[in-house]
Short mmCIF file of C-alpha atoms in Angstrom, two decimals:
data_model
loop_
_atom_site.label_atom_id
_atom_site.label_comp_id
_atom_site.label_asym_id
_atom_site.label_seq_id
_atom_site.Cartn_x
_atom_site.Cartn_y
_atom_site.Cartn_z
CA MET A 23 35.92 -57.27 26.87
CA ASP A 24 37.12 -60.44 27.98
CA VAL A 25 35.31 -63.69 29.27
CA PRO A 26 35.98 -65.73 32.45
CA GLU A 27 37.64 -68.31 30.56
CA ALA A 28 39.84 -66.05 28.84
CA ARG A 29 40.59 -64.24 31.85
CA ASN A 30 42.04 -60.69 31.06
CA PRO A 31 45.86 -61.57 30.77
CA TRP A 32 49.27 -59.66 32.03
CA ARG A 33 52.87 -57.75 32.78
CA GLY A 34 56.46 -56.95 31.67
CA LEU A 35 60.90 -57.03 31.38
CA ALA A 36 64.36 -56.62 28.57
CA LEU A 37 66.84 -57.74 25.62
CA LEU A 38 69.23 -56.10 23.01
CA ALA A 39 70.34 -59.14 20.95
CA VAL A 40 68.98 -59.62 17.63
CA LEU A 41 68.06 -55.86 17.36
CA PRO A 42 68.63 -55.66 13.52
CA VAL A 43 64.95 -55.97 13.25
CA LEU A 44 64.43 -53.29 15.41
CA ALA A 45 66.05 -50.25 13.60
CA LEU A 46 63.40 -47.93 15.20
CA VAL A 47 64.63 -48.45 18.63
CA ALA A 48 68.16 -49.64 18.10
CA CYS A 49 70.71 -48.70 20.69
CA THR A 50 68.09 -47.40 23.07
CA PRO A 51 67.61 -50.13 25.88
CA SER A 52 65.93 -48.99 29.15
CA ASP A 53 67.18 -49.56 32.65
CA GLU A 54 65.31 -52.27 34.67
CA SER A 55 62.88 -49.49 36.00
CA GLY A 56 61.78 -48.85 32.60
CA THR A 57 62.34 -45.00 33.10
CA GLY A 58 64.96 -44.81 30.05
CA PRO A 59 68.35 -45.82 29.22
CA PRO A 60 71.33 -45.29 31.81
CA ASP A 61 73.50 -43.85 29.14
CA GLY A 62 71.27 -40.83 28.55
CA SER A 63 70.08 -41.87 24.95
CA ARG A 64 66.35 -42.25 24.57
CA PRO A 65 63.94 -44.35 22.52
CA LEU A 66 62.75 -42.27 19.58
CA ALA A 67 59.29 -42.00 21.12
CA ALA A 68 60.49 -40.65 24.26
CA VAL A 69 58.60 -37.33 23.86
CA CYS A 70 57.21 -36.83 27.40
CA GLY A 71 59.06 -33.71 28.98
CA GLY A 72 60.59 -33.11 25.21
CA THR A 73 57.47 -32.70 22.79
CA ALA A 74 58.25 -30.18 19.95
CA GLU A 75 57.47 -26.71 20.93
CA GLY A 76 55.14 -24.57 18.86
CA PRO A 77 55.67 -21.00 17.56
CA SER A 78 56.54 -18.33 20.09
CA GLN A 79 54.71 -15.55 17.99
CA ALA A 80 51.32 -16.13 16.36
CA PRO A 81 51.38 -17.37 12.97
CA GLU A 82 50.47 -14.93 10.25
CA GLY A 83 46.47 -14.97 10.03
CA ALA A 84 45.88 -16.61 13.46
CA VAL A 85 43.89 -15.29 16.22
CA PRO A 86 45.72 -15.15 19.44
CA VAL A 87 44.32 -16.53 22.49
CA ASP A 88 44.82 -14.61 25.75
CA PRO A 89 45.07 -16.72 29.18
CA ALA A 90 44.48 -13.77 31.23
CA VAL A 91 40.92 -13.65 29.85
CA PRO A 92 38.89 -16.77 30.91
CA GLY A 93 36.87 -18.53 28.33
CA ASP A 94 38.86 -16.60 25.76
CA LEU A 95 39.44 -19.72 23.65
CA ARG A 96 35.79 -20.76 23.34
CA ALA A 97 34.58 -17.13 22.72
CA LYS A 98 36.80 -16.54 20.14
CA THR A 99 36.12 -20.06 18.40
CA ASN A 100 32.28 -19.14 18.44
CA ARG A 101 32.98 -15.84 16.94
CA HIS A 102 35.28 -16.76 14.09
CA GLY A 103 34.27 -19.18 11.00
CA PRO A 104 35.71 -22.40 9.93
CA ALA A 105 39.44 -22.93 9.07
CA THR A 106 40.63 -20.27 11.36
CA THR A 107 44.02 -20.76 13.20
CA PHE A 108 44.00 -19.85 16.93
CA TRP A 109 47.24 -19.56 18.62
CA LEU A 110 47.30 -20.04 22.42
CA ALA A 111 49.77 -17.54 23.97
CA PRO A 112 52.05 -18.76 26.65
CA GLY A 113 50.51 -19.31 30.17
CA THR A 114 47.32 -21.33 31.69
CA HIS A 115 44.16 -21.03 29.60
CA ARG A 116 40.92 -21.70 31.23
CA LEU A 117 37.53 -22.54 29.52
CA GLY A 118 35.14 -21.62 32.07
CA LYS A 119 33.89 -23.20 35.56
CA ALA A 120 30.89 -25.31 34.13
CA GLN A 121 31.37 -28.91 33.34
CA TYR A 122 30.41 -28.59 29.85
CA ASP A 123 32.55 -25.34 29.06
CA GLN A 124 34.32 -27.07 26.21
CA VAL A 125 35.62 -25.90 22.83
CA ILE A 126 33.48 -26.88 19.85
CA PRO A 127 35.53 -26.15 16.73
CA LYS A 128 34.39 -25.67 13.40
CA ARG A 129 35.59 -27.43 10.34
CA GLY A 130 39.31 -27.13 9.53
CA ASN A 131 39.99 -25.25 12.84
CA THR A 132 43.73 -25.24 14.12
CA TYR A 133 44.61 -24.96 17.69
CA VAL A 134 48.44 -24.57 17.98
CA GLY A 135 50.17 -23.48 21.40
CA ALA A 136 52.94 -21.31 22.13
CA PRO A 137 55.88 -22.55 24.18
CA GLY A 138 54.34 -23.01 27.87
CA SER A 139 50.71 -22.85 26.69
CA VAL A 140 48.60 -25.06 28.99
CA LEU A 141 44.93 -25.99 28.46
CA ASP A 142 43.42 -26.72 32.11
CA GLY A 143 40.19 -28.10 32.90
CA GLN A 144 40.45 -27.22 36.60
CA ARG A 145 39.04 -30.33 37.51
CA ALA A 146 35.94 -29.00 36.51
CA ASN A 147 35.40 -29.30 32.88
CA ARG A 148 34.56 -32.63 31.30
CA TYR A 149 35.98 -32.05 27.67
CA ALA A 150 38.61 -29.84 26.37
CA PHE A 151 37.44 -30.28 22.47
CA THR A 152 34.25 -31.97 21.30
CA GLY A 153 31.69 -31.84 18.42
CA ASN A 154 31.62 -33.46 14.83
CA ALA A 155 33.57 -30.78 12.95
CA ALA A 156 35.97 -32.79 10.44
CA ASP A 157 39.77 -31.99 9.86
CA VAL A 158 40.72 -30.03 13.04
CA ARG A 159 44.25 -29.67 14.28
CA VAL A 160 45.41 -29.65 17.71
CA GLN A 161 49.17 -28.80 18.18
CA HIS A 162 51.71 -28.08 20.95
CA LEU A 163 49.41 -27.93 23.81
CA THR A 164 49.61 -29.08 27.28
CA VAL A 165 46.13 -30.33 28.12
CA ARG A 166 45.51 -31.19 31.64
CA GLY A 167 43.08 -31.57 34.65
CA PHE A 168 39.96 -32.46 32.55
CA VAL A 169 37.55 -34.97 34.06
CA ALA A 170 35.82 -36.87 31.41
CA PRO A 171 33.61 -39.99 32.49
CA VAL A 172 34.67 -43.72 32.27
CA ASN A 173 34.96 -44.47 28.38
CA GLU A 174 34.85 -41.11 27.25
CA GLY A 175 37.81 -38.67 26.07
CA VAL A 176 39.03 -35.29 26.71
CA VAL A 177 40.41 -34.44 23.21
CA ASN A 178 38.02 -35.07 20.02
CA HIS A 179 35.48 -36.24 22.51
CA ASP A 180 32.69 -37.19 19.71
CA SER A 181 35.27 -39.04 17.64
CA ALA A 182 35.17 -36.73 14.63
CA ASP A 183 36.85 -37.54 11.25
CA GLY A 184 40.37 -36.22 9.80
CA TRP A 185 41.69 -34.67 13.19
CA VAL A 186 45.34 -34.46 13.26
CA ILE A 187 46.75 -34.35 16.94
CA GLU A 188 50.16 -34.03 17.29
CA HIS A 189 53.33 -32.85 19.60
CA ASN A 190 50.81 -32.54 22.57
CA THR A 191 51.23 -33.45 26.34
CA ILE A 192 47.77 -34.86 27.29
CA GLU A 193 48.14 -35.86 30.87
CA GLY A 194 46.25 -36.06 34.32
CA ASN A 195 42.77 -36.31 33.03
CA ALA A 196 40.09 -38.63 33.92
CA GLY A 197 38.82 -41.06 31.39
CA ALA A 198 40.77 -41.05 28.05
CA ALA A 199 43.05 -38.13 26.73
CA LEU A 200 41.70 -38.70 23.49
CA MET A 201 39.30 -40.42 20.99
CA ALA A 202 39.61 -41.14 17.67
CA GLY A 203 37.60 -40.76 14.25
CA ALA A 204 38.17 -41.81 10.93
CA ARG A 205 41.50 -40.79 9.09
CA GLN A 206 42.90 -39.47 12.52
CA GLN A 207 46.49 -38.89 12.99
CA VAL A 208 48.21 -39.03 16.27
CA ARG A 209 51.75 -38.22 16.09
CA GLY A 210 54.38 -37.03 18.42
CA ASN A 211 52.24 -36.89 21.74
CA CYS A 212 52.89 -37.53 25.25
CA LEU A 213 49.57 -39.39 26.41
CA ARG A 214 50.39 -39.81 30.26
CA ASP A 215 48.95 -40.59 33.74
CA ASN A 216 45.47 -40.31 32.29
CA GLY A 217 42.69 -42.03 34.50
CA GLN A 218 41.58 -44.74 32.14
CA TYR A 219 43.21 -44.61 28.57
CA GLY A 220 45.73 -43.03 26.68
CA MET A 221 43.52 -43.20 23.71
CA ASN A 222 39.95 -44.86 23.15
CA ALA A 223 39.64 -45.56 19.30
CA TYR A 224 35.86 -45.79 19.44
CA LYS A 225 32.94 -44.59 17.14
CA ALA A 226 29.57 -45.62 17.87
CA ASP A 227 28.78 -46.35 14.19
CA GLY A 228 31.96 -48.31 13.95
CA THR A 229 33.25 -46.00 10.87
CA ILE A 230 37.16 -45.51 12.06
CA THR A 231 39.34 -46.25 8.77
CA GLY A 232 42.71 -44.90 8.28
CA LEU A 233 44.09 -44.46 11.87
CA VAL A 234 47.72 -43.68 12.29
CA VAL A 235 49.30 -43.76 15.56
CA GLU A 236 52.96 -42.91 15.30
CA GLY A 237 55.80 -41.60 17.58
CA ASN A 238 53.97 -41.13 20.50
CA GLU A 239 54.95 -41.90 24.30
CA ILE A 240 52.04 -43.53 25.90
CA VAL A 241 52.84 -44.00 29.74
CA GLY A 242 51.41 -44.58 33.29
CA ASN A 243 47.61 -44.69 31.77
CA ASN A 244 44.89 -46.36 33.71
CA THR A 245 45.67 -44.39 37.17
CA ALA A 246 42.02 -45.04 38.28
CA ASP A 247 42.59 -48.68 38.23
CA TRP A 248 39.39 -49.53 36.45
CA GLU A 249 39.89 -53.47 36.40
CA ARG A 250 39.89 -53.37 40.25
CA ARG A 251 36.93 -50.87 40.40
CA ILE A 252 34.75 -52.84 37.82
CA PRO A 253 36.43 -56.43 37.87
CA GLU A 254 36.81 -57.91 34.31
CA CYS A 255 35.39 -54.58 32.58
CA GLY A 256 37.97 -54.66 30.00
CA CYS A 257 38.34 -51.34 30.24
CA SER A 258 42.06 -50.08 30.99
CA GLY A 259 45.41 -49.66 29.43
CA GLY A 260 47.37 -47.87 27.17
CA VAL A 261 45.27 -47.60 23.96
CA LYS A 262 42.09 -49.68 23.45
CA PHE A 263 40.60 -49.90 19.71
CA TRP A 264 37.06 -50.86 19.00
CA GLU A 265 35.98 -51.79 15.32
CA VAL A 266 38.77 -49.92 13.57
CA ASN A 267 39.07 -51.08 10.03
CA GLY A 268 42.68 -50.12 9.05
CA ALA A 269 45.11 -48.80 11.69
CA ASP A 270 48.94 -48.28 11.43
CA ILE A 271 50.45 -48.18 15.06
CA ARG A 272 54.32 -47.65 14.62
CA GLY A 273 57.18 -46.26 16.36
CA ASN A 274 55.54 -45.56 19.70
CA TRP A 275 57.05 -46.06 23.22
CA VAL A 276 54.26 -47.66 25.33
CA HIS A 277 55.16 -48.31 28.88
CA ASP A 278 54.50 -48.62 32.44
CA ASN A 279 50.44 -48.55 31.64
CA ARG A 280 48.30 -50.01 34.22
CA GLY A 281 46.94 -53.10 32.00
CA PRO A 282 47.58 -53.93 28.46
CA ALA A 283 49.67 -51.64 26.12
CA LEU A 284 47.80 -51.96 23.04
CA TRP A 285 44.36 -53.73 23.07
CA ALA A 286 42.24 -54.36 19.98
CA ASP A 287 38.69 -55.57 21.25
CA THR A 288 35.83 -56.41 18.97
CA ASN A 289 35.52 -56.53 15.30
CA ASN A 290 38.97 -54.75 14.41
CA ASN A 291 40.61 -55.37 11.10
CA ASP A 292 43.62 -54.66 8.90
CA PHE A 293 46.11 -53.66 11.52
CA LEU A 294 49.74 -53.05 11.20
CA ILE A 295 51.65 -52.93 14.51
CA GLU A 296 55.39 -52.45 13.80
CA GLY A 297 58.52 -50.71 15.21
CA ASN A 298 57.24 -50.21 18.80
CA LEU A 299 59.01 -50.31 21.95
CA ILE A 300 56.57 -51.65 24.52
CA GLU A 301 57.95 -52.59 27.79
CA ASP A 302 57.02 -52.69 31.65
CA ASN A 303 53.16 -52.90 31.24
CA ASP A 304 51.19 -54.52 33.93
CA SER A 305 49.39 -56.96 31.37
CA ALA A 306 49.77 -58.05 27.76
CA ALA A 307 52.05 -55.99 25.40
CA ILE A 308 49.56 -56.73 22.49
CA PHE A 309 46.17 -58.10 23.05
CA TYR A 310 44.23 -58.86 19.83
CA GLU A 311 40.42 -60.03 20.49
CA THR A 312 37.74 -60.96 18.37
CA SER A 313 39.10 -59.22 15.61
CA TYR A 314 40.45 -59.99 11.98
CA ASN A 315 43.90 -59.79 9.97
CA ALA A 316 46.83 -57.96 11.19
CA VAL A 317 50.48 -57.80 10.85
CA ILE A 318 52.70 -57.57 14.00
CA ARG A 319 56.46 -57.05 13.24
CA LYS A 320 59.79 -55.56 14.28
CA ASN A 321 58.64 -54.61 17.84
CA LEU A 322 60.66 -54.79 21.01
CA LEU A 323 58.48 -56.16 24.05
CA ARG A 324 60.25 -56.37 27.16
CA ARG A 325 59.38 -56.86 30.70
CA ASN A 326 55.42 -56.90 30.15
CA ASN A 327 52.75 -58.97 32.02
CA TRP A 328 54.51 -59.51 35.12
CA VAL A 329 51.83 -58.06 37.64
CA GLU A 330 48.99 -59.94 35.63
CA GLY A 331 51.04 -63.14 34.98
CA ARG A 332 52.12 -63.60 38.74
CA LYS A 333 48.65 -62.87 40.00
CA PHE A 334 47.36 -66.10 37.69
CA ALA A 335 50.49 -68.11 39.14
CA ASP A 336 49.86 -67.12 42.93
CA GLY A 337 46.12 -67.79 42.54
CA GLY A 338 47.05 -71.40 41.05
CA ASP A 339 45.61 -70.75 37.76
CA SER A 340 47.29 -72.70 35.06
CA PHE A 341 45.91 -70.44 32.19
CA PRO A 342 49.05 -69.09 30.06
CA ALA A 343 48.70 -65.48 30.48
CA ALA A 344 50.92 -64.05 27.79
CA THR A 345 52.78 -61.10 26.39
CA VAL A 346 51.08 -61.52 23.03
CA TYR A 347 47.81 -62.73 23.39
CA VAL A 348 45.50 -63.64 20.39
CA SER A 349 41.89 -64.34 21.64
CA GLU A 350 39.11 -65.34 19.08
CA SER A 351 41.11 -63.42 16.48
CA GLY A 352 42.78 -64.60 13.01
CA GLY A 353 42.90 -64.41 9.30
CA GLU A 354 39.92 -64.09 7.23
CA PRO A 355 40.38 -63.84 3.33
CA ARG A 356 36.74 -62.72 3.07
CA VAL A 357 37.07 -59.59 5.24
CA PRO A 358 39.24 -57.11 2.86
CA ALA A 359 42.72 -56.21 4.31
CA ARG A 360 46.29 -55.70 3.58
CA THR A 361 46.67 -59.37 4.69
CA ASP A 362 44.57 -62.46 4.90
CA LYS A 363 46.48 -63.75 8.01
CA ILE A 364 47.66 -62.88 11.37
CA GLU A 365 51.50 -62.78 11.06
CA ILE A 366 53.80 -62.10 13.99
CA TYR A 367 57.40 -62.08 12.84
CA ASP A 368 60.68 -60.34 13.51
CA ASN A 369 59.82 -59.15 16.90
CA VAL A 370 62.22 -59.62 20.02
CA LEU A 371 60.59 -60.47 23.16
CA GLU A 372 62.81 -60.48 26.17
CA ASN A 373 61.92 -61.48 29.93
CA ASN A 374 58.43 -60.93 29.62
CA TRP A 375 55.85 -63.22 31.56
CA SER A 376 55.44 -65.89 28.82
CA GLY A 377 55.48 -65.56 25.08
CA ILE A 378 52.45 -65.89 22.75
CA THR A 379 49.03 -67.40 23.50
CA LEU A 380 46.46 -68.54 20.76
CA TRP A 381 43.23 -69.03 22.58
CA GLU A 382 39.57 -69.58 21.34
CA ASN A 383 36.75 -69.85 23.93
CA ALA A 384 34.29 -72.96 22.71
CA ASP A 385 31.52 -71.17 24.62
CA ARG A 386 32.16 -67.67 23.11
CA PHE A 387 30.23 -66.92 19.72
CA CYS A 388 27.79 -64.51 18.18
CA ASN A 389 24.63 -64.84 20.22
CA SER A 390 26.01 -66.84 22.90
CA PRO A 391 25.42 -65.71 26.53
CA ALA A 392 29.08 -66.00 26.90
CA ASN A 393 29.85 -63.21 24.39
CA THR A 394 31.09 -60.56 26.52
CA SER A 395 31.18 -58.16 23.40
CA SER A 396 27.49 -57.68 23.96
CA GLY A 397 25.55 -57.01 20.91
CA SER A 398 28.38 -57.85 18.54
CA CYS A 399 28.23 -60.33 15.77
CA THR A 400 31.15 -61.37 13.69
CA LEU A 401 31.80 -59.54 10.44
CA LEU A 402 30.52 -62.33 8.37
CA VAL A 403 27.13 -62.64 9.94
CA PRO A 404 25.95 -59.04 10.75
CA ARG A 405 22.81 -60.30 12.69
CA GLN A 406 22.84 -62.02 15.90
CA ASP A 407 19.58 -63.71 15.70
CA ARG A 408 20.98 -65.73 12.68
CA CYS A 409 23.15 -67.73 14.98
CA SER A 410 20.41 -69.83 16.62
CA PRO A 411 19.37 -73.26 16.26
CA PRO A 412 18.79 -74.92 13.91
CA ALA A 413 20.46 -72.69 11.01
CA ILE A 414 24.10 -72.52 13.36
CA GLU A 415 24.26 -76.30 13.50
CA SER A 416 25.13 -76.37 9.55
CA PRO A 417 27.62 -74.42 7.34
CA PRO A 418 27.89 -71.52 6.73
CA LEU A 419 26.60 -70.37 10.15
CA LEU A 420 28.54 -73.31 11.92
CA ASP A 421 31.80 -71.43 10.96
CA ASP A 422 30.57 -67.87 10.40
CA CYS A 423 29.03 -67.32 13.71
CA ARG A 424 32.36 -67.99 15.62
CA TRP A 425 35.29 -65.52 15.68
CA LYS A 426 37.96 -67.87 15.08
CA THR A 427 41.52 -68.08 15.92
CA GLN A 428 43.05 -69.06 12.75
CA ARG A 429 45.68 -68.56 10.11
CA VAL A 430 48.13 -67.29 12.54
CA ASP A 431 51.67 -67.41 11.40
CA ILE A 432 54.38 -66.89 13.81
CA HIS A 433 58.04 -67.06 12.66
CA HIS A 434 61.56 -65.45 12.97
CA ASN A 435 60.99 -63.99 16.30
CA THR A 436 63.31 -64.05 19.21
CA PHE A 437 62.00 -65.16 22.55
CA SER A 438 64.41 -64.74 25.44
CA LEU A 439 63.75 -65.51 28.78
CA ASP A 440 65.89 -65.32 32.21
CA THR A 441 63.87 -66.94 35.09
CA SER A 442 66.00 -65.27 37.65
CA VAL A 443 65.13 -61.75 36.20
CA VAL A 444 61.51 -62.43 36.10
CA GLY A 445 61.50 -63.94 39.34
CA CYS A 446 59.55 -67.15 38.30
CA GLU A 447 60.13 -70.78 37.90
CA ALA A 448 57.92 -72.78 35.35
CA LEU A 449 54.92 -70.65 34.54
CA CYS A 450 56.44 -67.53 32.80
CA GLY A 451 58.07 -69.15 30.26
CA ARG A 452 55.00 -70.58 27.91
CA MET A 453 53.82 -70.71 24.25
CA ALA A 454 50.23 -71.94 23.80
CA VAL A 455 47.70 -72.97 21.48
CA LEU A 456 44.40 -74.06 23.16
CA SER A 457 40.75 -73.85 24.05
CA ASN A 458 38.20 -75.03 26.73
CA TYR A 459 35.95 -77.75 26.62
CA GLY A 460 32.57 -76.49 25.24
CA THR A 461 29.74 -76.77 27.67
CA TYR A 462 27.48 -73.59 27.36
CA PRO A 463 24.74 -72.65 26.01
CA ASP A 464 22.94 -76.20 26.09
CA TRP A 465 22.07 -75.56 22.28
CA SER A 466 25.66 -74.86 21.14
CA PRO A 467 27.21 -76.77 18.18
CA TYR A 468 30.92 -76.33 19.83
CA GLN A 469 30.66 -78.47 22.81
CA GLY A 470 32.95 -80.94 23.87
CA GLU A 471 36.32 -80.92 22.14
CA VAL A 472 35.10 -79.39 18.86
CA ILE A 473 37.05 -76.10 19.26
CA GLN A 474 40.13 -77.62 21.04
CA GLN A 475 40.72 -79.88 18.22
CA ALA A 476 40.11 -77.03 15.56
CA ILE A 477 42.43 -74.45 16.80
CA THR A 478 45.18 -77.06 17.65
CA PHE A 479 44.89 -78.77 14.44
CA GLU A 480 42.61 -77.55 11.78
CA GLN A 481 43.01 -73.64 11.53
CA ARG A 482 46.38 -73.37 10.15
CA ASN A 483 48.08 -71.85 13.52
CA ARG A 484 51.79 -72.37 13.17
CA TRP A 485 55.14 -71.47 14.69
CA HIS A 486 58.24 -71.87 12.65
CA ASP A 487 61.65 -70.49 12.24
CA ASN A 488 61.95 -68.86 15.73
CA THR A 489 64.98 -68.48 17.99
CA TYR A 490 64.20 -69.40 21.80
CA VAL A 491 66.72 -68.75 24.50
CA GLY A 492 65.79 -69.90 28.13
CA PRO A 493 63.57 -72.55 29.63
CA TRP A 494 60.66 -72.55 27.43
CA THR A 495 57.69 -75.00 27.66
CA PHE A 496 54.55 -75.52 25.36
CA MET A 497 50.82 -76.03 25.80
CA ALA A 498 48.66 -77.22 23.36
CA PHE A 499 44.72 -78.19 23.10
CA ASP A 500 44.29 -77.63 26.76
CA THR A 501 45.82 -76.48 30.06
CA ASP A 502 46.49 -79.91 30.95
CA ARG A 503 48.87 -80.59 27.95
CA VAL A 504 52.31 -79.33 29.05
CA LEU A 505 54.81 -80.19 26.49
CA ASP A 506 58.82 -79.93 26.05
CA GLN A 507 60.53 -78.61 22.80
CA PRO A 508 60.65 -82.31 21.26
CA GLN A 509 57.15 -83.07 22.08
CA TRP A 510 55.96 -79.82 20.58
CA GLN A 511 58.09 -80.24 17.60
CA VAL A 512 56.98 -83.76 16.58
CA GLY A 513 53.50 -85.25 15.84
CA PRO A 514 50.73 -84.57 16.27
CA TYR A 515 51.56 -80.91 16.89
CA ARG A 516 54.61 -80.44 14.53
CA GLN A 517 55.31 -76.74 15.58
CA ASP A 518 58.17 -74.86 15.55
CA ARG A 519 60.26 -76.63 12.42
CA GLY A 520 63.32 -74.74 11.59
CA SER A 521 63.50 -73.05 15.07
CA THR A 522 66.48 -73.27 17.36
CA PHE A 523 66.49 -73.76 20.99
CA SER A 524 69.06 -72.96 23.91
CA ARG A 525 68.65 -73.25 27.60
CA ALA A 526 71.29 -70.45 28.26
CA ALA A 527 69.62 -67.59 30.48
CA GLY A 528 68.33 -64.53 28.11
CA GLY A 529 69.71 -61.17 28.05
#
C-alpha cells in the first residue's frame, strides 16, 4: 500500500547494449509494441500460447476425469484419498453452477491436464482449487472464467503450503490467477489478462517462506483497473507480495501489466530478483516497499513506467516516479537473510520513465496514522503500541519504529535513455534519494529535516560504478534539489564515484 506522499509510481520502454549481464534473455529484444521480437525469436519465458503440454493418455494409476460429466472433477476428488493423481481428458471441464463449487484437494493430490484440457468457471464459480491441503500439484491446465473477489485468488485460494503450479495457462479470471503458500513453486505458467493480479502472494499468518517464481510469462493483468476504481488502493499489477520471507523471482517475462510489474509491499524479506525481462508495464518494474534485504541483479528493464510517469508530469507533480522504486525499505543485519543490504547491480535499464528512486516518507512509521500498511509494525518492533511517546523519542525505538531506506548499494548497472523514444523532455531521466519534510503526527520525533538528512547522508545509500547514457539528472534531499552530474558526484553528496556518463542517445 502506498501513502499520498509516496504516490504510487509508473510505466515502460528498450536497450540491447551490455547484454552480457543478461544471459537469460540475450538475443531476445522485443519490438516497440512489447509483443515479441520481430525476428521470431522469443524470450525464455514467452510461454503464453506455448505452455508445455501434458500427457495425451492417463498416467499409470491416474483417475481419468471426463469433461462431458459436469462436476466430475469435484466428485472424484471427494471420493478418492490423498496423493491421488487426476488426469483431465481433453475438453472443457465444468465444476457446477454454484459459486462455491470449487475443487478441494487432499494432501499430495496431483491434477494434470491432457493437451486441450480446460477448467472453465463459467463466470459462475469463484474458485478453482481451495483448501489447506499441502503439497498439491496443478499442471498443464488452462484455468479460465472464475470470478474470485478482489484480493482473492482462483488457484490455491487458501494459500496452502508446498504447492507446485507449473505449465498452466491461468487467464481471464477476476481477482488473482493464484495465491501463494510456503515452499510454493510457480514455474513455466502463462498468467494472463486476469482482473487484478497474476499472483497475490499473501497469507494471513505471514508464514510464506521459500517461494519460487521462475520462467513464467506474466502479462496483461489488472484488466479491472483497480487503482482507478479504488484510488491509491495499492492493489494492482503483475505480482504482489505481502510478508514473504524468502523468495526467488527469476527468469520471468513480466510485461504489459496495468500497474507495477513486481510489487513487494509490507515486511517482505530476503528477495532475489534476477534474470527477468520486465517491459512495457504501466508503472514501476520493481517496487520494493516497507520491506527488507534484497538482491536485484541481471534484469533487463525497458519501456516501463510511461503511463504513471507521464501522469505525474502532466499533473505538475515533481516527485521522481521511477522504474525501480525503493520506498521505506533497506538492508537490516538484524533480520536474517542471504544479504544484509538491498543490492542493485548488473541490471540494464533502457528507455524507462526514470531510473531508481530511494524514498522514505518522514511521516510513515509504525503507529503513525500515515502508515497505510494499517496494523503492521516493523519486523524489529512487533507491537504497534510500543511506538508511542515517550518511548519512541529515544533509542532503540527511535530507530526501530521506522522502515528505513538504508544500506542500498547501486552499482555496475547501465542506464540508457533516449528522450525522443520516451516522448519527454526533462522529467523522465532522474535518479533520486530523498524524503519529505516531517510534519505529522504532532507527536512524531521525525519532524522537520530529520529523515531528509538521514536518507541522503547517514544511511549508507550509494550509487557507484554505473554507466549512464543520455540526459540524466539527479535529485537529493527533497524535490527542490535537482543536480547535474558534477553536483551529484562532489560534496556533500559524493555519489556515483567510478561511473561513466555520455550524453549520446540511448539504444
